[in-house]
PDB file of C-alpha atoms in Angstrom:
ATOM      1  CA  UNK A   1     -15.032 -51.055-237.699  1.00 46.00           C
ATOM      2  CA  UNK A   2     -18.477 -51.735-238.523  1.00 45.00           C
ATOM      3  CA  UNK A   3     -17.801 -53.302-241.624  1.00 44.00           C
ATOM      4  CA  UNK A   4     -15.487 -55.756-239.976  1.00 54.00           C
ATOM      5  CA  UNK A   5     -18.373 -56.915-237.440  1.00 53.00           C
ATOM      6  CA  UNK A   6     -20.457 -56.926-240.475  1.00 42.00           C
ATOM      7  CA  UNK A   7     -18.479 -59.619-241.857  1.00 43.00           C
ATOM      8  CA  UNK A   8     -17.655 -61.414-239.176  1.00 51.00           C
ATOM      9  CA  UNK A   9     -21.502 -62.287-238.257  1.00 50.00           C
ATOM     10  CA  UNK A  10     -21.986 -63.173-242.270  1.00 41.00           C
ATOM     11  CA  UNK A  11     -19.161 -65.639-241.535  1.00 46.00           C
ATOM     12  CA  UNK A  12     -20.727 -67.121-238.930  1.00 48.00           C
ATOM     13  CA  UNK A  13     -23.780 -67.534-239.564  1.00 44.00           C
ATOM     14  CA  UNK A  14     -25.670 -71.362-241.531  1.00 43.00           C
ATOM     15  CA  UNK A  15     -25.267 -72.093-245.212  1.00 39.00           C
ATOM     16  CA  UNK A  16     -28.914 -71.701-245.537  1.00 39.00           C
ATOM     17  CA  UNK A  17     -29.209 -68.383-243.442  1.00 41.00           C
ATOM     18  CA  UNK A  18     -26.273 -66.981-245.720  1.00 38.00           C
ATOM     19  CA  UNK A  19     -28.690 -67.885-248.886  1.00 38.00           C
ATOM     20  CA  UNK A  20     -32.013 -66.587-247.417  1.00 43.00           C
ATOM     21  CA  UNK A  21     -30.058 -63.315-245.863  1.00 40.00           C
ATOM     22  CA  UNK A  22     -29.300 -62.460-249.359  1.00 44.00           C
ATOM     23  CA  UNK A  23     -32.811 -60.869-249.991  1.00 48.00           C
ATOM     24  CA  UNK A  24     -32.197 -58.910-246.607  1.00 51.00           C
ATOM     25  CA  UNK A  25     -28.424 -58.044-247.502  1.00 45.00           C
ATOM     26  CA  UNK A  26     -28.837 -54.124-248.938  1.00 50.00           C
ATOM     27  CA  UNK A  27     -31.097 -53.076-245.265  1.00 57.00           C
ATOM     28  CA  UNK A  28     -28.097 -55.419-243.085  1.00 50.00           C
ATOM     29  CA  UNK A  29     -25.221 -53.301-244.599  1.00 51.00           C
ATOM     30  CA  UNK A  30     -24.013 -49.878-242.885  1.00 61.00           C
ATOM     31  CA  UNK A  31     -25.499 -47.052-244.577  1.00 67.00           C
ATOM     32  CA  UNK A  32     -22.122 -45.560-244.919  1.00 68.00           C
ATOM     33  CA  UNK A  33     -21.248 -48.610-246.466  1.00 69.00           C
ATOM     34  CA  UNK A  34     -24.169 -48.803-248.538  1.00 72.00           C
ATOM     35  CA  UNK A  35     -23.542 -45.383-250.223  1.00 78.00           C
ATOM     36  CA  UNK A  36     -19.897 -46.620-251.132  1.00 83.00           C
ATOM     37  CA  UNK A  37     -20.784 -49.966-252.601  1.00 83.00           C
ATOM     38  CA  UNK A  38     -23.949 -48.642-254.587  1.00 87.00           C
ATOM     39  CA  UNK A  39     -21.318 -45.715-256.112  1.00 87.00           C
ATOM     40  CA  UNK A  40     -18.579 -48.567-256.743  1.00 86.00           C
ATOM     41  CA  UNK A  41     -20.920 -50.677-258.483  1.00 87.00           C
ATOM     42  CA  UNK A  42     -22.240 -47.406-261.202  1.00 90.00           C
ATOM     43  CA  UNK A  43     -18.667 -47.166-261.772  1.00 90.00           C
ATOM     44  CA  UNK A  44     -18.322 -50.759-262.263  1.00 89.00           C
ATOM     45  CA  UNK A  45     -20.598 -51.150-264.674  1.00 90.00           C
ATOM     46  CA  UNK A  46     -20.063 -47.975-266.672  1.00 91.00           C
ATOM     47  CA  UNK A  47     -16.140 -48.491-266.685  1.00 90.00           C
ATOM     48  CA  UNK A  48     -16.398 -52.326-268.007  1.00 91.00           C
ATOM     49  CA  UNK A  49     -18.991 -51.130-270.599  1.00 92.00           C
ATOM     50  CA  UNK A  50     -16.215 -49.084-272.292  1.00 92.00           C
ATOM     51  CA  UNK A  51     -14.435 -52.290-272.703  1.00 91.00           C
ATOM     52  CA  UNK A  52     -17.482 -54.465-273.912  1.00 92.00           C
ATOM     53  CA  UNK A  53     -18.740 -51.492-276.711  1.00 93.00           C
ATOM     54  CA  UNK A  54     -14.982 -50.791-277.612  1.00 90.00           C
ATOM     55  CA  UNK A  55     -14.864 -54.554-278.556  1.00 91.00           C
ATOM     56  CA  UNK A  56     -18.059 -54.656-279.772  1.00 92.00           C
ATOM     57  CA  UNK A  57     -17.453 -51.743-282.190  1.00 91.00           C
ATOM     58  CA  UNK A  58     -14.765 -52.935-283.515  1.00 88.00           C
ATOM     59  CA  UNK A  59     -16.085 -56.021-284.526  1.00 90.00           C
ATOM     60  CA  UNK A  60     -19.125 -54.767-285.349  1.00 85.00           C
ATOM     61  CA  UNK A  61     -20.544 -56.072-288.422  1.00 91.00           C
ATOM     62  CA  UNK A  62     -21.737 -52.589-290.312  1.00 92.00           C
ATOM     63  CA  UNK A  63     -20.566 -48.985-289.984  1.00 92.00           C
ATOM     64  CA  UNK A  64     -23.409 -48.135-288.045  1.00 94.00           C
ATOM     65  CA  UNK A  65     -23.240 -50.520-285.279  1.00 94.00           C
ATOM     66  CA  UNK A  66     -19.282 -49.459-285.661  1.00 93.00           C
ATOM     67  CA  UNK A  67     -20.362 -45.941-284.915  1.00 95.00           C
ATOM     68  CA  UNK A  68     -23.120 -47.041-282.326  1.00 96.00           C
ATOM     69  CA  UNK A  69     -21.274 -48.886-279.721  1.00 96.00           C
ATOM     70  CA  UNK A  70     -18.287 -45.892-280.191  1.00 94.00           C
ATOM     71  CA  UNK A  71     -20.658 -43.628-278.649  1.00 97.00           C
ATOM     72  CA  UNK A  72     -21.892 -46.037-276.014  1.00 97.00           C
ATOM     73  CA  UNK A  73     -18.678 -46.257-275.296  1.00 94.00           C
ATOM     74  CA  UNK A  74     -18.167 -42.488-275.011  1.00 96.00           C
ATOM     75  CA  UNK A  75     -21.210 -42.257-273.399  1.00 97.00           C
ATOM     76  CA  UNK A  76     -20.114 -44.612-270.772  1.00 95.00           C
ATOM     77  CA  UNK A  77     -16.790 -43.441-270.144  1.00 93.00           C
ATOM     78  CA  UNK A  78     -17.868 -39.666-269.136  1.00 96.00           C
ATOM     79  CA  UNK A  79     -20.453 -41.343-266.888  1.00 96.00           C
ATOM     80  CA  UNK A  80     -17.133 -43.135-265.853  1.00 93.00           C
ATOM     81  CA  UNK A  81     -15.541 -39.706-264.807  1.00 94.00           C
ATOM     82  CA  UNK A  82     -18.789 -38.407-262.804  1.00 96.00           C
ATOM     83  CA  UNK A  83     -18.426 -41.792-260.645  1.00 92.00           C
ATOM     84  CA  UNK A  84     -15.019 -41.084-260.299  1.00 92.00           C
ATOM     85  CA  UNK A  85     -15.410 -37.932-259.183  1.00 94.00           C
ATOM     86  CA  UNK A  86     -18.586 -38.431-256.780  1.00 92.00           C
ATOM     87  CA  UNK A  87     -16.218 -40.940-255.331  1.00 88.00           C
ATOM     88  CA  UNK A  88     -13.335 -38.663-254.588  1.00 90.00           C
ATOM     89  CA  UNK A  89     -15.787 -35.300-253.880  1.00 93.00           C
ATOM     90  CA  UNK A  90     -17.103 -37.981-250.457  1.00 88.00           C
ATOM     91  CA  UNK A  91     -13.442 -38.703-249.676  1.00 87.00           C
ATOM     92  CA  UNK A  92     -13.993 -42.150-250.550  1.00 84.00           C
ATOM     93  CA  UNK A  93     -10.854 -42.366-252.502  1.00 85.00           C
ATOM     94  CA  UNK A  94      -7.985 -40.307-251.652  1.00 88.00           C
ATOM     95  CA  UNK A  95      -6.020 -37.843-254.204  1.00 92.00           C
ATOM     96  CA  UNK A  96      -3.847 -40.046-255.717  1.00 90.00           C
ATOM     97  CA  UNK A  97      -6.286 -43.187-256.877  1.00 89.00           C
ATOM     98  CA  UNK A  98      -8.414 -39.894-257.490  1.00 90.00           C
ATOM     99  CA  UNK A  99      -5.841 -38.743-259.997  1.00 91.00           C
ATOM    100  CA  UNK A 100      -4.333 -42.062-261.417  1.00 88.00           C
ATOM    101  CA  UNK A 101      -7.951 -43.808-262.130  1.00 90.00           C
ATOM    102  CA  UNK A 102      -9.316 -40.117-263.171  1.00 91.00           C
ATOM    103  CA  UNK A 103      -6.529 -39.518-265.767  1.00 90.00           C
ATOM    104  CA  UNK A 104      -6.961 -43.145-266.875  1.00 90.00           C
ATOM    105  CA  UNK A 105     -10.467 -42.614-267.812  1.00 91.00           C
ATOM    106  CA  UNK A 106      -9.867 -38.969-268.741  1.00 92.00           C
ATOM    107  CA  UNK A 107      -7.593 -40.582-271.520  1.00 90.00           C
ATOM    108  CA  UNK A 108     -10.235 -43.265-272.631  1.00 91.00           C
ATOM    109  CA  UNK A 109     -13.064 -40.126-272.953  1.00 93.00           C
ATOM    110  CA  UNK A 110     -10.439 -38.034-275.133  1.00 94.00           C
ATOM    111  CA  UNK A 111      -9.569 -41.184-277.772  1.00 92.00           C
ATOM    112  CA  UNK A 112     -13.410 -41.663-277.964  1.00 93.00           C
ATOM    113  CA  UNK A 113     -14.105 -38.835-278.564  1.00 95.00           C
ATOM    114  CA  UNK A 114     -11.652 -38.259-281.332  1.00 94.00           C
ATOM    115  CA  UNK A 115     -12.902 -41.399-282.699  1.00 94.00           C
ATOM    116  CA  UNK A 116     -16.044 -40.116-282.118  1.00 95.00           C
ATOM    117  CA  UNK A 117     -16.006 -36.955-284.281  1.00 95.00           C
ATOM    118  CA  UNK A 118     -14.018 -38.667-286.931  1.00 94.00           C
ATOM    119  CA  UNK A 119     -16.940 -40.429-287.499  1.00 92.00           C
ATOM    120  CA  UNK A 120     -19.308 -37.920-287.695  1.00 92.00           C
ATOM    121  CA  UNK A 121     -16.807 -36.059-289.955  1.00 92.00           C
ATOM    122  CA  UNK A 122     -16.786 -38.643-292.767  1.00 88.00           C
ATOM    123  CA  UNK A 123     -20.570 -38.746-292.628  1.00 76.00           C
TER     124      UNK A 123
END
C-alpha cells in the first residue's frame, strides 16, 4: 500500500520536481521497499554480467581473455545464486520463482563451471 501512494505522489508531482527529486529518491522510498529494490538491482547486475562475459569470452580475442571472462562469468553467476537466495530467505519471492529462477541459474553455475575446469585442465 505504501508503494502505491509512493507512486501516485511521483505522478503528480512538476516535470522539474520529478528531475530535482531524483537526488532525494533512495531517502523518499519505503525502507521495506528500499531493501527489495537495492537486492533486485545486485541480482540485476550480477545475472546480466553472465550474459555480457559469456559473450565476451567467446569472442574474446586470445585464450586468456577466453579463460578470463569464463570465470567472471562463473564468478558472477554464484553471486547470482546468493541474490537469489537472500531474496527468497526475506520472503520476497515465493517458492516457486524461488525454484524456477534458482534452478535456472543453478544450471548456468554448473556449465561454467565445467567450462571452467576444462580450462584449467588443458593448462
Amino acid at each position: 500500500m505504501e508503494h502505491e501512494k509512493y507512486k501516485k505522489e511521483l505522478r503528480q508531482r512538476k516535470p522539474g520536481q520529478k528531475t530535482s527529486s531524483i537526488l532525494h529518491l533512495p531517502s523518499s522510498i519505503p525502507l521495506h521497499l528500499q531493501s527489495v529494490s537495492n537486492l533486485c538491482n545486485q541480482l540485476l547486475r550480477a545475472g546480466t554480467s553472465i550474459g555480457a562475459n559469456n559473450a565476451e569470452a567467446c569472442n574474446g580475442i586470445s585464450k586468456a581473455d577466453f579463460k578470463s571472462k569464463s570465470f567472471i562469468a562463473l564468478k558472477e553467476a554464484r553471486e547470482s545464486l546468493y541474490w537469489i537466495e537472500l531474496l527468497h530467505r526475506n520472503s520476497f519471492i515465493d517458492d516457486r520463482q524461488y525454484e524456477s529462477i534458482y534452478g535456472d541459474c543453478e544450471e548456468l553455475v554448473k556449465v561454467l563451471h565445467h567450462r571452467c575446469k576444462k580450462i584449467n585442465d588443458t593448462e
